Amino acid sequence: MKTLISNATLVDGTGADRRRADVLLDGPVIAAVVDAGTLSGTLSAAETGADRVIDATGLVLSPGFIDMHAHSDLQLLVNRDHYAKLSQGVTTELLGQDGLSYAPVDDATLAGVREKIAGWNDNPADFDWNWRTVGEYLDRLDRVEESNGEEDGGRIATNAAYLVPQGTVRAMVMGFAEGDPTPGQQQQMQDVIRAAMEEGAVGMSSGLTYTPGMYAQTEELAGLCRTVGELGGFYAPHHRSYGKGALAAYAEMIGLSRDTGCALHLSHATMNFAENKGRAGELLDLIDEALDQGVDITLDTYPYLPGATTLSAILPSWASSGGTEATLARLADPETRARIQEAVEVYGSDGCHGVVAEWGTLEISGVQNPALAGHVGKTVRDIAAETKQEPFDVFAQILTEDRLGTGILQHVGHEENVQAIMKHRTHTGGSDGLLVGAKPHPRAWGTFPRYLGHYSRDLGLLSLEETVHHLSGRPAARLKLHKRGLVREGYAADVVLFDPETIRDEATFENPRQAASGIQYVFVNGTAVIDGGNPTGARAGRALRRHRDGLTREGQQ
């Protein structure tokens, strides 16, 4: 099908000035990008071969947005309309984040990971987990269900690339417990990562405040990064601290990149907690110094103050060693429970970024146990006051009754830090959006329109052209996407049409599952998935794999 988009204000993703243009989509490819009126003014639809003409007067035409930090690994397969992302103009997502995802795995590791990240992705009992390798997972994204008889072949809603998760790899080789790898285990992890990269992963992620990833020392990570770098991938760490010791944690990651030659992409880069108020400039100085020395660094952020994670992440790392059953046993043992309380409330847990837990900042966003549903939307301190318990006892009780599956919002951000970092020359957009839970973070539905509406149009923090570049062309370059991320002839027809005067995020902390305003059309590989502001139900996404030439594109290697 050919679609002619006429009289659009083209913002092409390069950062160049906007211009008026006609754009012709021919199936999955952009066939023509010409001055406005060239096609629409002199040729009829029949003469252009267009099956449809969209008059885009007053609308901006941009590349589809690339979510550089997505947690849609399972939801793309389970809730396949994926309206949260399509409705904000996202056409490509980067999965496998924070060192924990579902491939590569063996049976035991998959069971452990499913429980560990249930608060991120849910844990459906009746789902068919019919993959074990990264290649098989990417195949599943491309086929979803071969037997469903759907005309779209069972495709996913957005395009998706994948990071091999370091914590999952460590669990497969060493289990979920603490300890340093033997030389043989180190080599085995590197071999697993090499195989994952050769099957299509674009890089490696870590979650260094999550178990078991946090047990990896710098030397262990360096070996893994060398393997990733040799294959042209990049390292995307959730580093060891966003609170106390944040700058040292960032410096460790920058040092890894400098020493191993592996490109670095700092995940949800921010400076949180009271210790870091107003200190974003110190982080940016670190990054700029390394960039000037030739270190390859990019970063992503979400345009909100609170973060989102699991309640179990607040635990000290030693208390989470060994997986769910071992952790629950420690919480049940009075002596060990007292040690956990001391770590969390007195010294500051490494799981809580070295900061003493502030119970009034931890808001329950979702639970696995229906009996706990009444806690959603309340902080641990609120629940303690209602039940006349101590906050730590509430914390331990919820973890136990929910088998560590509780999701939380953590209200610890600073606006001046958010704004300073999003203006950086290497910045890209990432939602870090969790799509499950009764009351998820609104960033899952609002990140990209919030950049374009609130921060670009309303505050003037970035120009429209700069903002679109941050959300499309720049992340496409980091991912080495082949002919994606820009509006150019011959590029994939992943495009968005939005009203620059009305685009805005509508999702709120009180009502987070609200589609954005102002986005009129979204095309994924040339198929309209949002049409006139409404979802079409079409699914046209592809698994995007790293190929042997170093580029990331659809299709088998």
Coordinates of C-alpha atoms in Angstrom, one line a residue:
M1 CA 0.0 0.0 0.0
K2 CA 1.2 3.5 -0.9
T3 CA 0.4 6.4 1.4
L4 CA 1.1 10.0 0.4
I5 CA 1.5 12.4 3.3
S6 CA 1.2 15.9 1.9
N7 CA 2.0 19.4 3.2
A8 CA 3.7 18.1 6.4
T9 CA 6.1 20.1 8.5
L10 CA 9.1 17.7 8.3
V11 CA 11.4 17.3 11.3
D12 CA 13.6 14.6 9.9
G13 CA 15.5 13.3 13.0
T14 CA 18.9 14.8 12.1
G15 CA 18.4 18.0 14.1
A16 CA 18.2 20.0 10.9
D17 CA 15.7 22.8 10.6
R18 CA 12.1 21.9 9.9
R19 CA 10.8 22.3 6.3
R20 CA 7.6 21.7 4.4
A21 CA 7.5 18.4 2.6
D22 CA 5.5 15.7 0.8
V23 CA 6.4 12.2 1.9
L24 CA 5.4 9.0 0.0
L25 CA 5.4 5.7 1.9
D26 CA 5.5 2.6 -0.3
G27 CA 4.8 -0.4 1.8
P28 CA 7.5 -0.6 4.5
V29 CA 9.8 1.9 2.9
I30 CA 9.9 5.7 2.5
A31 CA 9.8 6.1 -1.3
A32 CA 10.1 9.9 -1.6
V33 CA 10.8 13.0 0.5
V34 CA 10.3 16.1 -1.6
D35 CA 9.3 19.8 -1.1
A36 CA 5.7 20.3 -0.2
G37 CA 3.5 20.6 -3.3
T38 CA 5.8 18.6 -5.5
L39 CA 3.6 15.5 -5.3
S40 CA 0.4 16.8 -3.7
G41 CA 0.3 20.0 -5.8
T42 CA 1.1 18.8 -9.3
L43 CA 0.2 15.1 -9.4
S44 CA -3.1 13.4 -8.6
A45 CA -3.1 10.5 -6.2
A46 CA -3.5 8.2 -9.1
E47 CA -0.4 9.7 -10.7
T48 CA 1.7 9.1 -7.6
G49 CA 0.3 5.6 -7.3
A50 CA -0.9 6.5 -3.8
D51 CA -3.7 4.4 -2.4
R52 CA -4.3 7.0 0.2
V53 CA -3.5 10.7 0.7
I54 CA -3.2 12.3 4.2
D55 CA -3.3 16.1 4.3
A56 CA -0.8 16.9 7.0
T57 CA -1.2 20.6 7.1
G58 CA -0.5 21.8 10.6
L59 CA 1.1 18.5 11.6
V60 CA 4.8 17.6 12.2
L61 CA 6.1 14.5 10.4
S62 CA 9.0 12.9 12.3
P63 CA 10.6 9.5 12.5
G64 CA 9.0 7.1 15.0
F65 CA 10.4 7.4 18.5
I66 CA 13.0 4.9 19.8
D67 CA 12.6 3.9 23.4
M68 CA 16.1 3.3 24.6
H69 CA 15.0 1.7 27.9
A70 CA 11.9 -0.5 27.6
H71 CA 10.6 -3.2 29.8
S72 CA 8.3 -4.7 27.2
D73 CA 10.1 -8.0 27.0
L74 CA 7.1 -10.1 27.9
Q75 CA 4.3 -7.6 27.4
L76 CA 4.9 -7.4 23.6
L77 CA 3.9 -11.1 23.5
V78 CA 1.1 -11.1 26.1
N79 CA -0.7 -7.8 25.6
R80 CA -0.2 -7.4 21.9
D81 CA -2.1 -4.2 21.2
H82 CA 0.8 -2.4 23.1
Y83 CA -1.2 0.8 23.1
A84 CA 0.9 2.4 25.8
K85 CA 3.8 2.7 23.4
L86 CA 2.1 3.1 20.0
S87 CA -0.1 5.9 21.4
Q88 CA 3.0 8.0 22.2
G89 CA 4.6 7.4 18.8
V90 CA 7.1 4.7 19.8
T91 CA 8.0 2.5 16.9
T92 CA 11.2 0.8 18.2
E93 CA 12.1 -0.4 21.7
L94 CA 15.3 -1.7 23.3
L95 CA 14.6 -4.7 25.5
G96 CA 16.7 -6.8 27.9
Q97 CA 17.4 -4.0 30.3
D98 CA 18.9 -3.8 33.8
G99 CA 20.7 -7.1 33.5
L100 CA 17.5 -9.3 33.9
S101 CA 15.4 -10.7 31.1
Y102 CA 14.3 -14.0 29.7
A103 CA 17.1 -15.0 27.4
P104 CA 19.5 -16.7 27.3
V105 CA 18.3 -19.1 30.0
D106 CA 18.1 -22.7 31.1
D107 CA 15.0 -24.1 32.8
A108 CA 16.2 -23.3 36.4
T109 CA 17.4 -19.8 35.5
L110 CA 14.1 -19.0 33.7
A111 CA 12.1 -20.0 36.8
G112 CA 14.3 -17.7 39.0
V113 CA 14.2 -14.7 36.6
R114 CA 10.4 -15.0 36.1
E115 CA 9.9 -14.6 39.9
K116 CA 12.6 -12.0 40.3
I117 CA 11.1 -9.6 37.7
A118 CA 7.4 -10.4 38.1
G119 CA 7.0 -6.8 39.3
W120 CA 8.4 -5.6 36.0
N121 CA 6.6 -7.9 33.5
D122 CA 4.1 -10.1 35.5
N123 CA 4.6 -13.8 35.6
P124 CA 1.7 -15.6 33.8
A125 CA 1.5 -19.2 34.7
D126 CA -0.2 -20.3 31.4
F127 CA 2.2 -18.6 29.1
D128 CA 4.3 -20.7 26.6
W129 CA 7.9 -20.0 27.4
N130 CA 9.1 -21.9 24.3
W131 CA 12.6 -20.3 23.9
R132 CA 15.9 -20.6 25.7
T133 CA 18.4 -18.7 23.6
V134 CA 18.5 -15.1 22.4
G135 CA 18.0 -16.2 18.8
E136 CA 14.9 -18.2 19.8
Y137 CA 13.5 -15.3 21.7
L138 CA 14.0 -13.0 18.7
D139 CA 12.4 -15.6 16.5
R140 CA 9.4 -15.7 18.9
L141 CA 9.1 -11.9 18.6
D142 CA 8.9 -12.3 14.8
R143 CA 6.3 -15.1 14.9
V144 CA 4.6 -14.6 18.3
E145 CA 2.2 -17.5 17.7
E146 CA 2.6 -19.4 14.4
S147 CA -0.7 -21.2 14.8
N148 CA -2.9 -18.2 15.6
G149 CA -4.1 -17.8 12.0
E150 CA -3.8 -14.0 12.0
E151 CA -3.2 -12.2 8.8
D152 CA -0.3 -10.3 10.3
G153 CA 1.6 -13.6 10.9
G154 CA 1.4 -12.9 14.6
R155 CA 3.7 -9.9 14.6
I156 CA 4.6 -7.7 17.5
A157 CA 3.3 -4.1 17.7
T158 CA 6.7 -2.3 17.7
N159 CA 10.1 -3.1 16.4
A160 CA 12.4 -4.5 19.1
A161 CA 16.2 -4.9 19.6
Y162 CA 17.7 -6.8 22.5
L163 CA 20.5 -6.5 25.1
V164 CA 21.9 -9.7 26.5
P165 CA 21.3 -9.3 30.3
Q166 CA 24.4 -9.8 32.4
G167 CA 22.6 -10.8 35.6
T168 CA 20.7 -13.6 33.8
V169 CA 23.9 -14.9 32.2
R170 CA 25.6 -14.9 35.6
A171 CA 22.7 -16.8 37.1
M172 CA 22.8 -19.4 34.3
V173 CA 26.5 -20.0 34.9
M174 CA 26.9 -19.4 38.6
G175 CA 23.4 -19.3 40.1
F176 CA 21.8 -16.5 42.0
A177 CA 24.3 -16.5 44.9
E178 CA 27.3 -14.2 45.7
G179 CA 30.8 -15.0 44.8
D180 CA 33.5 -14.4 42.2
P181 CA 33.7 -16.6 39.1
T182 CA 36.4 -19.1 38.6
P183 CA 38.4 -18.6 35.4
G184 CA 36.3 -21.3 33.8
Q185 CA 33.1 -19.6 34.8
Q186 CA 34.3 -16.2 33.5
Q187 CA 35.1 -17.8 30.2
Q188 CA 31.8 -19.5 30.1
M189 CA 29.9 -16.2 30.7
Q190 CA 31.9 -14.6 27.9
D191 CA 31.1 -17.5 25.6
V192 CA 27.4 -17.2 26.4
I193 CA 27.5 -13.5 25.7
R194 CA 29.4 -14.0 22.4
A195 CA 26.7 -16.5 21.3
A196 CA 23.9 -14.1 22.2
M197 CA 25.6 -11.3 20.3
E198 CA 26.1 -13.6 17.3
E199 CA 22.3 -14.5 17.5
G200 CA 21.4 -10.8 17.2
A201 CA 21.8 -9.0 20.6
V202 CA 23.1 -5.4 20.1
G203 CA 24.9 -5.2 23.4
M204 CA 24.8 -6.1 27.1
S205 CA 22.9 -4.7 30.0
S206 CA 23.6 -4.9 33.8
G207 CA 21.6 -4.2 36.9
L208 CA 24.3 -3.5 39.4
T209 CA 21.9 -2.8 42.3
Y210 CA 19.9 -6.0 41.5
T211 CA 21.0 -9.5 42.3
P212 CA 22.8 -11.4 41.0
G213 CA 24.3 -8.7 38.7
M214 CA 25.4 -6.6 41.7
Y215 CA 27.8 -9.4 42.8
A216 CA 30.0 -8.9 39.7
Q217 CA 33.2 -7.0 40.4
T218 CA 34.8 -4.5 38.0
E219 CA 37.3 -7.1 36.7
E220 CA 34.4 -9.6 35.9
L221 CA 32.5 -6.9 34.0
A222 CA 35.6 -5.9 32.1
G223 CA 36.0 -9.4 30.6
L224 CA 32.4 -9.4 29.5
C225 CA 32.7 -5.8 28.1
R226 CA 35.7 -6.8 26.0
T227 CA 33.7 -9.6 24.4
V228 CA 30.8 -7.2 23.7
G229 CA 33.2 -4.5 22.3
E230 CA 35.0 -7.0 20.1
L231 CA 31.7 -7.7 18.4
G232 CA 30.8 -4.0 17.9
G233 CA 28.1 -3.9 20.7
F234 CA 27.7 -1.5 23.6
Y235 CA 27.3 -1.8 27.4
A236 CA 24.2 -0.4 29.0
P237 CA 24.6 -0.5 32.8
H238 CA 22.2 0.3 35.5
H239 CA 25.2 1.1 37.6
R240 CA 25.9 0.5 41.3
S241 CA 24.4 3.6 42.8
Y242 CA 22.1 6.5 41.8
G243 CA 22.3 7.9 45.4
K244 CA 25.2 7.9 47.8
G245 CA 28.3 7.2 45.7
A246 CA 26.6 7.9 42.4
L247 CA 29.6 9.8 40.9
A248 CA 31.9 6.9 41.8
A249 CA 29.5 4.5 40.3
Y250 CA 29.4 6.5 37.1
A251 CA 33.2 6.8 37.1
E252 CA 33.5 3.0 37.3
M253 CA 31.4 2.5 34.2
I254 CA 33.3 5.2 32.3
G255 CA 36.5 3.6 33.3
L256 CA 35.3 0.2 32.1
S257 CA 34.5 1.7 28.7
R258 CA 37.8 3.5 28.5
D259 CA 39.8 0.4 29.5
T260 CA 38.0 -2.2 27.4
G261 CA 37.1 -0.2 24.3
C262 CA 33.5 -1.1 24.6
A263 CA 31.0 1.7 23.9
L264 CA 28.9 2.8 26.9
H265 CA 25.3 3.8 27.1
L266 CA 24.3 4.9 30.6
S267 CA 20.8 3.7 31.4
H268 CA 18.3 6.1 33.0
A269 CA 21.2 8.4 33.9
T270 CA 20.2 10.7 36.7
M271 CA 21.3 11.9 40.1
N272 CA 18.7 11.1 42.8
F273 CA 18.2 11.3 46.5
A274 CA 18.9 14.3 48.8
E275 CA 22.7 13.8 48.5
N276 CA 22.6 14.6 44.8
K277 CA 20.3 17.6 44.6
G278 CA 21.8 20.1 42.1
R279 CA 24.8 17.9 41.3
A280 CA 24.0 16.9 37.7
G281 CA 26.8 19.2 36.4
E282 CA 29.3 17.0 38.2
L283 CA 28.1 14.0 36.3
L284 CA 28.1 15.8 33.0
D285 CA 31.7 17.0 33.6
L286 CA 32.7 13.4 34.1
I287 CA 31.1 12.4 30.8
D288 CA 32.4 15.4 28.9
E289 CA 36.0 14.8 30.0
A290 CA 35.7 11.2 28.8
L291 CA 34.1 12.2 25.5
D292 CA 36.9 14.6 24.9
Q293 CA 39.4 11.7 25.5
G294 CA 37.6 9.7 22.8
V295 CA 35.4 7.4 25.0
D296 CA 32.2 6.5 23.2
I297 CA 29.4 7.4 25.6
T298 CA 25.6 8.0 25.3
L299 CA 22.9 8.1 27.9
D300 CA 19.1 8.0 28.3
T301 CA 16.7 9.5 30.7
Y302 CA 13.0 9.7 31.5
P303 CA 11.4 13.2 31.9
Y304 CA 10.0 12.6 35.4
L305 CA 11.2 12.9 39.0
P306 CA 10.2 9.6 40.7
G307 CA 11.8 6.3 39.7
A308 CA 10.2 2.9 39.6
T309 CA 11.6 -0.5 40.7
T310 CA 10.6 -3.5 42.9
L311 CA 10.2 -3.3 46.7
S312 CA 12.7 -6.2 47.0
A313 CA 15.4 -4.0 45.4
I314 CA 15.6 -2.1 48.7
L315 CA 17.1 -5.1 50.4
P316 CA 20.8 -5.4 50.9
S317 CA 22.5 -7.6 48.3
W318 CA 23.5 -10.3 50.8
A319 CA 19.9 -10.7 51.9
S320 CA 18.9 -11.4 48.3
S321 CA 21.6 -13.9 47.6
G322 CA 20.4 -17.3 46.3
G323 CA 17.0 -16.3 45.0
T324 CA 13.4 -16.0 46.2
E325 CA 13.2 -18.9 48.7
A326 CA 16.5 -18.0 50.4
T327 CA 15.5 -14.3 50.7
L328 CA 12.1 -15.2 52.2
A329 CA 13.8 -17.5 54.7
R330 CA 16.1 -14.7 55.9
L331 CA 13.1 -12.4 56.4
A332 CA 11.4 -15.2 58.4
D333 CA 14.4 -15.7 60.7
P334 CA 14.3 -13.1 63.6
E335 CA 18.1 -12.7 63.9
T336 CA 18.7 -12.3 60.2
R337 CA 15.6 -10.0 59.9
A338 CA 17.1 -7.7 62.5
R339 CA 20.4 -7.5 60.4
I340 CA 18.3 -6.6 57.4
Q341 CA 16.5 -3.9 59.3
E342 CA 19.8 -2.4 60.5
A343 CA 21.1 -2.4 56.9
V344 CA 18.0 -0.7 55.5
E345 CA 17.2 1.8 58.3
V346 CA 20.6 2.6 59.8
Y347 CA 23.5 2.1 57.4
G348 CA 21.8 2.3 54.0
S349 CA 21.4 -0.8 51.9
D350 CA 23.4 -1.2 48.7
G351 CA 20.1 -2.2 47.1
C352 CA 18.8 1.3 48.0
H353 CA 21.8 3.0 46.5
G354 CA 23.6 3.3 49.8
V355 CA 20.9 5.5 51.2
V356 CA 18.8 4.8 54.3
A357 CA 15.2 3.9 53.2
E358 CA 12.8 6.8 53.5
W359 CA 9.5 4.9 53.9
G360 CA 7.4 7.9 52.9
T361 CA 9.0 7.9 49.4
L362 CA 8.2 4.2 48.6
E363 CA 4.8 4.0 47.0
I364 CA 3.3 0.6 46.2
S365 CA 2.4 0.5 42.5
G366 CA 1.5 -3.1 41.9
V367 CA 1.2 -6.4 43.6
Q368 CA 1.1 -10.1 42.6
N369 CA -1.0 -11.2 45.5
P370 CA -4.6 -9.9 45.1
A371 CA -5.0 -9.8 48.9
L372 CA -2.6 -6.9 49.0
A373 CA -4.4 -4.8 46.4
G374 CA -5.5 -2.3 49.0
H375 CA -1.9 -1.2 49.5
V376 CA -1.6 0.1 45.9
G377 CA -1.1 3.9 45.8
K378 CA 0.0 4.1 49.4
T379 CA 3.5 4.5 50.8
V380 CA 5.0 2.1 53.2
R381 CA 4.7 4.8 55.8
D382 CA 1.0 5.3 55.0
I383 CA 0.4 1.6 55.5
A384 CA 2.3 1.5 58.7
A385 CA 0.2 4.4 60.1
E386 CA -3.0 2.7 59.0
T387 CA -2.1 -0.7 60.5
K388 CA -0.3 0.6 63.6
Q389 CA 2.9 -1.2 62.7
E390 CA 6.5 -0.2 62.3
P391 CA 7.4 0.7 58.6
F392 CA 10.1 -2.0 58.4
D393 CA 7.6 -4.6 59.6
V394 CA 5.2 -3.5 56.8
F395 CA 8.0 -3.7 54.3
A396 CA 9.0 -7.3 55.4
Q397 CA 5.4 -8.4 55.5
I398 CA 4.5 -7.2 52.0
L399 CA 7.7 -8.8 50.6
T400 CA 6.8 -12.1 52.2
E401 CA 3.1 -12.1 51.3
D402 CA 3.8 -11.0 47.7
R403 CA 6.9 -13.3 47.3
L404 CA 9.0 -10.3 46.4
G405 CA 6.8 -9.5 43.4
T406 CA 5.8 -6.0 44.6
G407 CA 6.4 -2.9 42.3
I408 CA 7.0 0.5 43.7
L409 CA 7.4 4.1 42.8
Q410 CA 10.4 5.8 44.5
H411 CA 9.9 9.6 44.9
V412 CA 13.5 10.8 45.0
G413 CA 14.2 12.9 41.9
H414 CA 15.2 16.6 41.4
E415 CA 13.9 18.7 38.6
E416 CA 17.1 20.7 38.1
N417 CA 19.0 17.4 37.6
V418 CA 16.4 16.1 35.1
Q419 CA 16.6 19.2 33.0
A420 CA 20.4 19.5 33.0
I421 CA 21.0 15.9 31.9
M422 CA 18.3 16.0 29.1
K423 CA 20.1 18.8 27.4
H424 CA 23.4 16.9 27.1
R425 CA 24.9 16.3 23.7
T426 CA 24.7 12.5 24.0
H427 CA 21.2 12.3 25.5
T428 CA 18.5 10.0 24.2
G429 CA 15.0 9.2 25.5
G430 CA 14.1 6.1 27.4
S431 CA 10.8 5.5 29.2
D432 CA 12.0 2.8 31.7
G433 CA 8.2 2.2 31.7
L434 CA 6.7 -0.8 33.5
L435 CA 3.5 -1.8 31.9
V436 CA 2.1 -4.0 34.7
G437 CA 0.7 -3.2 38.1
A438 CA -2.5 -1.5 39.2
K439 CA -0.8 1.9 39.3
P440 CA 2.3 2.0 37.2
H441 CA 4.6 5.0 36.6
P442 CA 3.0 7.3 34.0
R443 CA 6.2 7.3 32.1
A444 CA 5.1 4.1 30.5
W445 CA 2.4 6.1 28.6
G446 CA 3.7 9.6 28.6
T447 CA 7.5 9.8 28.2
F448 CA 7.8 10.9 24.5
P449 CA 4.9 13.4 24.4
R450 CA 6.1 14.9 27.7
Y451 CA 9.5 15.6 26.0
L452 CA 7.8 17.2 23.0
G453 CA 5.0 19.0 24.9
H454 CA 6.2 20.0 28.4
Y455 CA 9.9 20.3 28.0
S456 CA 10.2 21.4 24.4
R457 CA 7.2 23.5 23.6
D458 CA 6.1 24.7 27.0
L459 CA 9.5 25.2 28.7
G460 CA 11.6 25.8 25.6
L461 CA 14.4 23.6 27.1
L462 CA 15.1 22.1 23.7
S463 CA 13.9 23.1 20.2
L464 CA 11.5 20.8 18.4
E465 CA 14.3 19.7 16.1
E466 CA 16.7 18.9 18.9
T467 CA 14.0 17.0 20.8
V468 CA 13.1 14.8 17.8
H469 CA 16.8 14.2 17.2
H470 CA 17.2 13.0 20.8
L471 CA 14.2 10.6 20.4
S472 CA 15.0 9.2 16.9
G473 CA 18.2 9.9 15.0
R474 CA 20.6 9.8 17.9
P475 CA 19.4 6.6 19.4
A476 CA 19.2 5.0 15.9
A477 CA 22.9 5.8 15.6
R478 CA 23.7 4.2 18.9
L479 CA 21.8 1.1 17.9
K480 CA 23.5 1.1 14.5
L481 CA 20.0 0.8 12.9
H482 CA 20.2 0.1 9.2
K483 CA 18.1 2.8 7.4
R484 CA 15.9 3.6 10.4
G485 CA 15.5 6.6 12.7
L486 CA 15.4 9.3 10.0
V487 CA 12.8 10.4 7.4
R488 CA 14.8 9.8 4.3
E489 CA 14.2 8.0 1.0
G490 CA 14.9 4.3 1.2
Y491 CA 14.5 4.3 5.0
A492 CA 12.0 2.2 6.9
A493 CA 8.6 3.8 7.0
D494 CA 8.5 4.2 10.8
V495 CA 6.9 7.7 11.1
V496 CA 4.8 9.8 13.4
L497 CA 2.4 12.7 12.6
F498 CA 1.6 15.0 15.6
D499 CA 0.2 18.4 16.3
P500 CA 3.0 20.5 17.8
E501 CA 0.5 22.8 19.6
T502 CA -1.5 20.1 21.3
I503 CA 0.9 17.2 21.9
R504 CA 1.2 16.5 25.6
D505 CA 1.3 13.6 28.1
E506 CA -2.1 12.9 29.7
A507 CA -0.9 10.1 32.0
T508 CA -0.6 11.1 35.7
F509 CA 0.5 9.4 38.9
E510 CA -3.2 9.2 39.9
N511 CA -4.4 8.0 36.5
P512 CA -1.3 6.6 34.7
R513 CA -2.9 4.6 31.8
Q514 CA -3.9 7.6 29.7
A515 CA -3.0 8.0 26.0
A516 CA -1.3 11.2 25.0
S517 CA -3.0 14.1 23.1
G518 CA -1.9 15.4 19.8
I519 CA -0.6 12.2 18.1
Q520 CA -2.7 11.7 15.0
Y521 CA -0.9 9.0 13.0
V522 CA 1.8 6.4 13.7
F523 CA 3.2 4.1 11.0
V524 CA 5.3 1.0 11.8
N525 CA 7.0 -0.4 8.7
G526 CA 4.5 1.5 6.6
T527 CA 1.4 0.1 8.4
A528 CA -0.9 2.6 10.1
V529 CA -1.1 1.5 13.8
I530 CA -2.6 4.9 14.9
D531 CA -5.0 6.5 12.4
G532 CA -6.7 9.8 13.1
G533 CA -5.7 9.4 16.8
N534 CA -7.2 5.9 17.1
P535 CA -5.6 2.5 17.3
T536 CA -6.1 0.3 14.2
G537 CA -5.2 -3.0 15.9
A538 CA -2.5 -3.6 13.2
R539 CA 0.8 -5.1 14.3
A540 CA 3.8 -4.6 12.0
G541 CA 6.8 -4.7 14.2
R542 CA 10.0 -6.7 13.6
A543 CA 12.8 -8.1 15.7
L544 CA 15.9 -6.1 14.9
R545 CA 19.1 -8.1 15.1
R546 CA 22.7 -7.2 15.0
H547 CA 24.1 -8.7 11.8
R548 CA 27.7 -9.7 10.9
D549 CA 28.3 -6.4 9.2
G550 CA 27.7 -4.6 12.5
L551 CA 24.4 -3.1 11.5
T552 CA 21.0 -3.8 13.2
R553 CA 18.1 -4.7 11.0
E554 CA 15.3 -7.2 10.5
G555 CA 15.7 -10.7 9.2
Q556 CA 18.0 -13.6 10.1
Q557 CA 21.7 -13.1 10.2

